[in-house]
Coordinates of C-alpha atoms in Angstrom, one line a residue:
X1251 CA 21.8 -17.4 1.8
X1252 CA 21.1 -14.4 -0.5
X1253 CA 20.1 -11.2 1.8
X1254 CA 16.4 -9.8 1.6
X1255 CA 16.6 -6.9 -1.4
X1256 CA 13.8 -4.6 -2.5
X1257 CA 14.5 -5.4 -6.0
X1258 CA 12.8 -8.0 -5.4
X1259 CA 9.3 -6.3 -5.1
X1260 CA 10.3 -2.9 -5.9
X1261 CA 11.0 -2.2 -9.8
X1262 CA 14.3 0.1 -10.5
X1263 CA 12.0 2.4 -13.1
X1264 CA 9.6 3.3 -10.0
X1265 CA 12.1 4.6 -7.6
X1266 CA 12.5 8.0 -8.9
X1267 CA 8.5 8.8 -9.2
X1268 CA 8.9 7.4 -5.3
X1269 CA 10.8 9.8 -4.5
X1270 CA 9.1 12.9 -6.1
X1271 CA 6.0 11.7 -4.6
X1272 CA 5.1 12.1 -0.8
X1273 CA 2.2 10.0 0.8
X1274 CA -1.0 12.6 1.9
X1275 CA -2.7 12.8 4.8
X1276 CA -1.1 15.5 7.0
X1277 CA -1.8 15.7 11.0
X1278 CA 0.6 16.8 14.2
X1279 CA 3.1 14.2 15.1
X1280 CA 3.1 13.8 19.2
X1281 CA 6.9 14.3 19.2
X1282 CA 9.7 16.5 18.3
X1283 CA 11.9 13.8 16.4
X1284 CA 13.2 15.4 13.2
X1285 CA 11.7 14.6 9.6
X1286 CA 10.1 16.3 6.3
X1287 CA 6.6 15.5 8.5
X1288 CA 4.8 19.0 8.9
X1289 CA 3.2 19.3 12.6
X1290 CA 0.6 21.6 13.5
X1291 CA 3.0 23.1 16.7
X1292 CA 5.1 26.0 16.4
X1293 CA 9.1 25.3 16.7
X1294 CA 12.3 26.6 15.4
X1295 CA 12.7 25.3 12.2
X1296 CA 13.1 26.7 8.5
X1297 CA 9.6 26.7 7.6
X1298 CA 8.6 30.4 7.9
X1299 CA 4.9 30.2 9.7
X1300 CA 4.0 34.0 10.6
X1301 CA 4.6 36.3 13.2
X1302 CA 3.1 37.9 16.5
X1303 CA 3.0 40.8 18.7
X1304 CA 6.6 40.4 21.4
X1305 CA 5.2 39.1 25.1
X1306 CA 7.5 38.7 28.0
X1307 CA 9.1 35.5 28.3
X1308 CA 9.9 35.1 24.4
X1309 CA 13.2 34.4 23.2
X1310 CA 14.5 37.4 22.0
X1311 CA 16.0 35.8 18.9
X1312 CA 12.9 35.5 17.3
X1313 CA 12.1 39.5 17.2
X1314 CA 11.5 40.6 13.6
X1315 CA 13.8 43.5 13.3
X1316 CA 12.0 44.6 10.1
X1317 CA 8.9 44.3 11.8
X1318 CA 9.9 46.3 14.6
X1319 CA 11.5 49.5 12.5
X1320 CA 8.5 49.1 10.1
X1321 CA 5.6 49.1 12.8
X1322 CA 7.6 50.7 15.9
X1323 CA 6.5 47.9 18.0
X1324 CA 7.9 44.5 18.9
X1325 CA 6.9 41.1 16.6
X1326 CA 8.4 37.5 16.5
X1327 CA 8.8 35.3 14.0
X1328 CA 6.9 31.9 14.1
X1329 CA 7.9 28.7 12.3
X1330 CA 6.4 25.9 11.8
X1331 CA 8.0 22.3 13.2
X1332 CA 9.1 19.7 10.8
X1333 CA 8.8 16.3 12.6
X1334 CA 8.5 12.8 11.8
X1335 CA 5.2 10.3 11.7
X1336 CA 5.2 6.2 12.2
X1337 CA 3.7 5.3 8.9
X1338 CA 1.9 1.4 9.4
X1339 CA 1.5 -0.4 7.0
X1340 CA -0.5 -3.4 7.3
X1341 CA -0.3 -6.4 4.6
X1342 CA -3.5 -8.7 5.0
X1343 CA -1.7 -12.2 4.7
X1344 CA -4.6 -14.2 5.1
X1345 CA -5.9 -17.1 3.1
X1346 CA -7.9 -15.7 0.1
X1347 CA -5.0 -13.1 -0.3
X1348 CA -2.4 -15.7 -0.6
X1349 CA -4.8 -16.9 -3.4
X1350 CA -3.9 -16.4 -6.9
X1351 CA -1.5 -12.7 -7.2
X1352 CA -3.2 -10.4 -4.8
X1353 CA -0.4 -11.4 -2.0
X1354 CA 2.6 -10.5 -4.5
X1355 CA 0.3 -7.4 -5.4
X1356 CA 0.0 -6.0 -1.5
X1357 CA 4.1 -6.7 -1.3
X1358 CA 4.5 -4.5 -4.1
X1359 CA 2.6 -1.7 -3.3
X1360 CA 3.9 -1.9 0.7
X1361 CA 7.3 -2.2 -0.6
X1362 CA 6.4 1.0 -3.0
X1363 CA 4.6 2.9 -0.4
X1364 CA 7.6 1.9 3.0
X1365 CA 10.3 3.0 0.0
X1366 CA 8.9 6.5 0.2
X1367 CA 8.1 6.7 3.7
X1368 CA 11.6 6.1 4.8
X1369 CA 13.2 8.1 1.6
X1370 CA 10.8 11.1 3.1
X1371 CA 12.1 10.7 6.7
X1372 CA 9.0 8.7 8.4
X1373 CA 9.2 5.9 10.6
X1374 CA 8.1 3.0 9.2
X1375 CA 5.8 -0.1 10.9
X1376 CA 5.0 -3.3 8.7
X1377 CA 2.5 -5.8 9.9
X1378 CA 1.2 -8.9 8.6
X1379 CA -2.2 -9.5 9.5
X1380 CA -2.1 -13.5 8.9
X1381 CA -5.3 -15.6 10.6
X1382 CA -6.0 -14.5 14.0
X1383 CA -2.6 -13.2 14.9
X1384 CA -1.1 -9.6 13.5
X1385 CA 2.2 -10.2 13.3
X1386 CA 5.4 -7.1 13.7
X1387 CA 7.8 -7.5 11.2
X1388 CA 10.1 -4.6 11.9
X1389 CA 10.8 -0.8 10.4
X1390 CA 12.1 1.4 11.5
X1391 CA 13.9 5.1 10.4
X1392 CA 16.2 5.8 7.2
X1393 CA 18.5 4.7 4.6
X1394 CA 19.1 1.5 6.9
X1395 CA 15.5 0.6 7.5
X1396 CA 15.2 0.0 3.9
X1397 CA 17.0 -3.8 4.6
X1398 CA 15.2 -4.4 7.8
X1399 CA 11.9 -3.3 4.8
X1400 CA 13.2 -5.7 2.8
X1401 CA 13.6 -8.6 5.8
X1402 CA 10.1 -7.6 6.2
X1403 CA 8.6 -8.4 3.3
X1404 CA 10.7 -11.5 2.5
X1405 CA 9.4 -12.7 6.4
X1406 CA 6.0 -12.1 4.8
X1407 CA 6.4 -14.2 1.4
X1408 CA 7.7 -16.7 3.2
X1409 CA 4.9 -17.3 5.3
X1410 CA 2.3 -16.3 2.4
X1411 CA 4.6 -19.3 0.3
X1412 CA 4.7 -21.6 3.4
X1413 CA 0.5 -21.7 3.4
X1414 CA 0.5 -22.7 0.2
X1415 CA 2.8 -25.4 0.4
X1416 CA 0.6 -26.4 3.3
X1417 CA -2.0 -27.3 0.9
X1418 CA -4.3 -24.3 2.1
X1419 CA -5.1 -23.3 -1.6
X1420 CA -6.6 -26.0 -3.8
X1421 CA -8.2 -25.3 -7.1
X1422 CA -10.9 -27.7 -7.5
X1423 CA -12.1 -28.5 -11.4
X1424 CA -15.4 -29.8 -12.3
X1425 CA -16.5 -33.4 -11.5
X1426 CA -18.2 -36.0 -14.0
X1427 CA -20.5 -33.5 -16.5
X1428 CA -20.4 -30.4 -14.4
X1429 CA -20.5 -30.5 -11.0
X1430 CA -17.4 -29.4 -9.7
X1431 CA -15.1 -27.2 -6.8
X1432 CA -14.0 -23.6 -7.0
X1433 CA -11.5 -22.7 -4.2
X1434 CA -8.2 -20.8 -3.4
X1435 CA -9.5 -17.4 -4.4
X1436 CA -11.5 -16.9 -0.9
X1437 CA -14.6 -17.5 -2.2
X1438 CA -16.8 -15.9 -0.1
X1439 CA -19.9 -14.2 -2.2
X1440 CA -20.8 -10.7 -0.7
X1441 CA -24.7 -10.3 -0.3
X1442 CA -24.7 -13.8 0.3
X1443 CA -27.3 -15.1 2.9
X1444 CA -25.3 -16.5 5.7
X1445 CA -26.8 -19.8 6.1
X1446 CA -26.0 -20.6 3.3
X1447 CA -22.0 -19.2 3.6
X1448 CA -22.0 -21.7 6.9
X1449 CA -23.3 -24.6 4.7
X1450 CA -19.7 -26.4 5.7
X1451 CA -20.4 -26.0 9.3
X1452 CA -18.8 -24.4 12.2
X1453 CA -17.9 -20.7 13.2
X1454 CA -15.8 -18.3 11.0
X1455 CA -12.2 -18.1 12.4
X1456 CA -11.8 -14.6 13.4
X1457 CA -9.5 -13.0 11.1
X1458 CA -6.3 -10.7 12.0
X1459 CA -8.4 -7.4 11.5
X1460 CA -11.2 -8.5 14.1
X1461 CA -8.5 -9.8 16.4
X1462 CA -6.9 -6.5 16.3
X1463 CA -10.0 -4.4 16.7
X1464 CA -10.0 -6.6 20.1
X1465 CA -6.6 -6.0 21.0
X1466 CA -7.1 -2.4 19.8
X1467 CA -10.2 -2.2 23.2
X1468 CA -8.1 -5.0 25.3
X1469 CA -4.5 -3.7 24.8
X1470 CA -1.9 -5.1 22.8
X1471 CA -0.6 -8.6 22.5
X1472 CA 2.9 -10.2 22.5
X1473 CA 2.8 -12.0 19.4
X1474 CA 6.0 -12.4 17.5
X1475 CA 6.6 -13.8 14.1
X1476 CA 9.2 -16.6 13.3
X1477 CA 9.8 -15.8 10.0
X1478 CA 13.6 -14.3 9.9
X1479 CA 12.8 -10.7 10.6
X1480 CA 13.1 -8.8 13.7
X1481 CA 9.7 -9.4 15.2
X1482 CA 8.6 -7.1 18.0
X1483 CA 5.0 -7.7 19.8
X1484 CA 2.2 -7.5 17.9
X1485 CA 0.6 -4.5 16.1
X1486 CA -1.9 -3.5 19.4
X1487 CA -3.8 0.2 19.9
X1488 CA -2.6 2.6 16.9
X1489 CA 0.0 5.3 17.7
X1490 CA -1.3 8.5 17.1
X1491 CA -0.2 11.1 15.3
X1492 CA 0.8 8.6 12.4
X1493 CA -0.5 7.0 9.0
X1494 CA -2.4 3.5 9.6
X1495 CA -2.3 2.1 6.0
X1496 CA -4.2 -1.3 5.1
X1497 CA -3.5 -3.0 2.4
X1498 CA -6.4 -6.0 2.0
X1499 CA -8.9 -7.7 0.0
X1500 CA -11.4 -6.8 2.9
X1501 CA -12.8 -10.6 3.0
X1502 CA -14.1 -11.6 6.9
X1503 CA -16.1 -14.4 7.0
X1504 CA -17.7 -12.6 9.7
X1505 CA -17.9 -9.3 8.4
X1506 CA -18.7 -9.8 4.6
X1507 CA -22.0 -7.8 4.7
X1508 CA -21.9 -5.9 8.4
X1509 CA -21.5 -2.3 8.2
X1510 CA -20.7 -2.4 11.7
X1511 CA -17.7 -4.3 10.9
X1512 CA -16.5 -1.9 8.0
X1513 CA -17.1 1.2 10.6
X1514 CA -14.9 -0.4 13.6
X1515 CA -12.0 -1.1 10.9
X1516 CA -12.4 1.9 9.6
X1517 CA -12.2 3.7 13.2
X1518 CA -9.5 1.4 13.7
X1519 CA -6.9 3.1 11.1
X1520 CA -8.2 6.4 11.9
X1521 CA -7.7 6.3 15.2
X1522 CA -3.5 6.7 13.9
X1523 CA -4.7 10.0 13.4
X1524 CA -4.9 9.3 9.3
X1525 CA -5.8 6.5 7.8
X1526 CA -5.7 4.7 4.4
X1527 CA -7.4 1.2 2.3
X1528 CA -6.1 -0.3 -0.7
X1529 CA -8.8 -2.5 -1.4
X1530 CA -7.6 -5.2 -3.4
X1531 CA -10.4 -6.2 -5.8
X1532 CA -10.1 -8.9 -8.7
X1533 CA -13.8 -9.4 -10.0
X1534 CA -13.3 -11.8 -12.9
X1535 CA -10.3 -14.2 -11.8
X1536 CA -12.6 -15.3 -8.6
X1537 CA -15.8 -16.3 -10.9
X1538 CA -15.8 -19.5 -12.1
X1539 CA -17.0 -20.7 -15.8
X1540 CA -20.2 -20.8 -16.2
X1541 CA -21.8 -24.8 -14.6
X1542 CA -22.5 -25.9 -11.3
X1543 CA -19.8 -25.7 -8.8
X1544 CA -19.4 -25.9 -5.2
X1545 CA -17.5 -23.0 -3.6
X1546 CA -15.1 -23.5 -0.8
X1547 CA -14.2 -20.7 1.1
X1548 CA -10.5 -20.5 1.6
X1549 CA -10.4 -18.2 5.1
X1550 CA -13.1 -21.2 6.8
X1551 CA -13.5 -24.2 4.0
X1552 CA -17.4 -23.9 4.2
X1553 CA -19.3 -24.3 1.0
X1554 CA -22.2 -23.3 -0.9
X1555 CA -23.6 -25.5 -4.3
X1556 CA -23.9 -22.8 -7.2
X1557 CA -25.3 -22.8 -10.7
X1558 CA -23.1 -20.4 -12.4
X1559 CA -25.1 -18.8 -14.9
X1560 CA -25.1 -14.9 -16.4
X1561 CA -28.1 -14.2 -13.9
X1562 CA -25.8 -15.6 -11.0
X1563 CA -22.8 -13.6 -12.4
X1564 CA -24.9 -10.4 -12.2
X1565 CA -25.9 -10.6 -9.2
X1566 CA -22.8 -11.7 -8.0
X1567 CA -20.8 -8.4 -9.4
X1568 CA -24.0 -6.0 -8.0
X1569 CA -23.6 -7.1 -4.7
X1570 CA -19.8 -6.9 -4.8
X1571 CA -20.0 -3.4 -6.1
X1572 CA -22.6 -2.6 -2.9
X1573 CA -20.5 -4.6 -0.4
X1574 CA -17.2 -2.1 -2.3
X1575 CA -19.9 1.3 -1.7
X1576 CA -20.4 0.1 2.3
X1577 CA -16.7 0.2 2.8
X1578 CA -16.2 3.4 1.0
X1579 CA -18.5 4.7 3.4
X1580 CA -17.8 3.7 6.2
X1581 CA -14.1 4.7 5.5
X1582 CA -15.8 8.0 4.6
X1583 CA -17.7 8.6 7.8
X1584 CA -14.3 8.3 9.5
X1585 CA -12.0 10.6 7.4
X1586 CA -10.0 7.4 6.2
X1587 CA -8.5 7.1 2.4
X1588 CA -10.8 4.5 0.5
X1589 CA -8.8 3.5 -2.9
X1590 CA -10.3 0.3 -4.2
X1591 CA -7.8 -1.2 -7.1
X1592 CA -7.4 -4.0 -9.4
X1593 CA -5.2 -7.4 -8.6
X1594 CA -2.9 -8.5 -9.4
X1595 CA -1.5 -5.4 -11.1
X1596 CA 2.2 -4.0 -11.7
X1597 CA 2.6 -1.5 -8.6
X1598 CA 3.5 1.0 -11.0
X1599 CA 0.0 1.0 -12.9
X1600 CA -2.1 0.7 -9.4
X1601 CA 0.2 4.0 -8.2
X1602 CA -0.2 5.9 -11.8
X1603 CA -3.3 5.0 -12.2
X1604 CA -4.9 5.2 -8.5
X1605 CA -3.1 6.0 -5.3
X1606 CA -2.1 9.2 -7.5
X1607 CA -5.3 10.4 -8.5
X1608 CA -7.1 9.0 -5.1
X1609 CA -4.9 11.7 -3.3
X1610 CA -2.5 8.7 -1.5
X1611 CA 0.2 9.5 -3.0
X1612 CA 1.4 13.1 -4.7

């Protein structure tokens, strides 16, 4: 068997921008382990950070000599400590991601965005977030991490690939004149009324995101994946003093149109201290042509009879574009990164073109 590469997902022409580029979002690490990450503390290090007036009990290496002849009376130099951050990274697996490209788009852009947290001297965390369960895939520190990166991802195509094998994705085409099914691209219409989203009957399943957000009040869980990476216990409460990216199409069959929701995910990745969305968006490849169709929901199966028509369609792309404002701002209210971007698109273009200019990534 062929060992897990990031040439895979990762495109030999990208490397060197990675590796210019640092990922934003600056806050104190909670410990001294060494790394290009600036902390807030004072510590010996070569990062010149001011000096003081001398008070007993300093080390005397840090005087300022210059200081002292200059001014006749004792100064120390201060530097600022260099230490490392956990960067998370956390890869919505779920059903209507597995649909179409917008899985192979979120392993690009995590491989893209772990390839320059471990080349910059962070720790790295990847997470699938796949139904109810949020699965540790491994990380880790270095030049060696990248495999166990690599193992990661490959874990989470194979259990992306292994749903759709399972027949969870099925593209329905129109029946006798018109009538017809639309499903595998997680169908679920923002600013839709929910009676009529729960026209298939029973509950939403509760997706990896809301399980977390319990695990993140209850403590964390001991799920492990069984996928061929290292699996340790499931992602739980956030470590803090880190970087809590989520990279997601944002669809919850219960939290489609609840700003409540958006604010508790949101609070979620902040409470890593910094925190980052890549919201996955792909507008025209999830509306069917224009007829009468019935949409399935890929996270639940529930359905909803639709005449597709240009009215429909407008309506349909205003309320995604309000349902796209409520996360912005409720990622806004909470200090976390909102980058919403097209898929499926080359890494390269969605980095060039928007974790650059968002401020993710320069």
């Amino acid at each position: 068997m062929t060992a897990p590469n990031l040439d895979r997902w990762l495109e030999r022409p990208l490397v060197p921008l990675l590796e210019r580029l640092q990922l934003l979002g600056r806050a104190a690490a909670p410990q001294a382990w060494s790394g290009r990450y600036r902390a807030r503390s004072k510590g010996r290090s070569l990062e010149y950070a001011g000096f003081r007036e001398y008070v007993p009990g300093d080390d005397p290496r840090t005087l300022d000599w210059q200081a002292l002849a200059r001014l006749d009376r004792p100064y120390v130099r201060e530097y600022q400590a260099e230490r490392e951050r956990t960067v998370t990274l956390l890869i919505d697996g779920s059903a209507s991601m597995v649909a179409g490209d917008k899985g192979d788009t979120a392993l690009e852009l995590a491989a893209a965005l772990g390839y320059c947290t471990l080349h910059h001297g962070d720790r790295l965390e990847v997470v699938l977030l796949e139904g109810p369960r949020a699965l540790a895939l491994g990380g880790g520190r270095g030049r060696p991490a990248r495999h166990r990166l690599a193992v990661a991802l490959a874990a989470a195509a194979g259990r992306m690939a292994g749903q759709r094998a399972a027949g969870v994705l099925q593209v329905g085409q129109p029946a006798g004149d018109r009538a017809g099914t639309h499903a595998g691209k997680g169908q679920e219409v923002p600013g839709e009324p929910a009676a009529a989203r729960a026209a298939g009957g029973g509950p939403p399943v509760p997706t990896a995101l809301r399980a977390a957000l319990q695990r993140w009040h209850s403590g964390p869980g001991g799920e492990q994946a069984r996928a061929g990476a290292r699996a340790g216990p499931a992602w739980g409460p956030p470590r803090r003093g880190g970087l809590a990216i989520l990279i997601s199409d944002l669809l919850d069959p219960g939290g489609i149109d609840s700003p409540a929701y958006f604010r508790q995910v949101a609070a979620l990745l902040a409470a890593a201290g910094q925190g980052a969305v890549i919201h996955l968006l792909d507008l025209d490849d999830r509306v069917p042509p224009p007829g009468e169709w019935t949409l399935v929901d890929a996270e639940t199966g529930t359905t909803v009879e639709v005449t597709v028509d240009g009215s429909l369609l407008a309506r349909y792309r205003q309320a995604v574009a309000r349902w796209a404002e409520g996360w912005r701002r409720a990622c806004h209210a909470q200090q976390v990164l909102y980058v919403a971007v097209p898929a499926p698109a080359p890494a390269r273009t969605l980095i060039a073109g928007h974790l650059v200019p968002a401020g993710l990534l320069g």
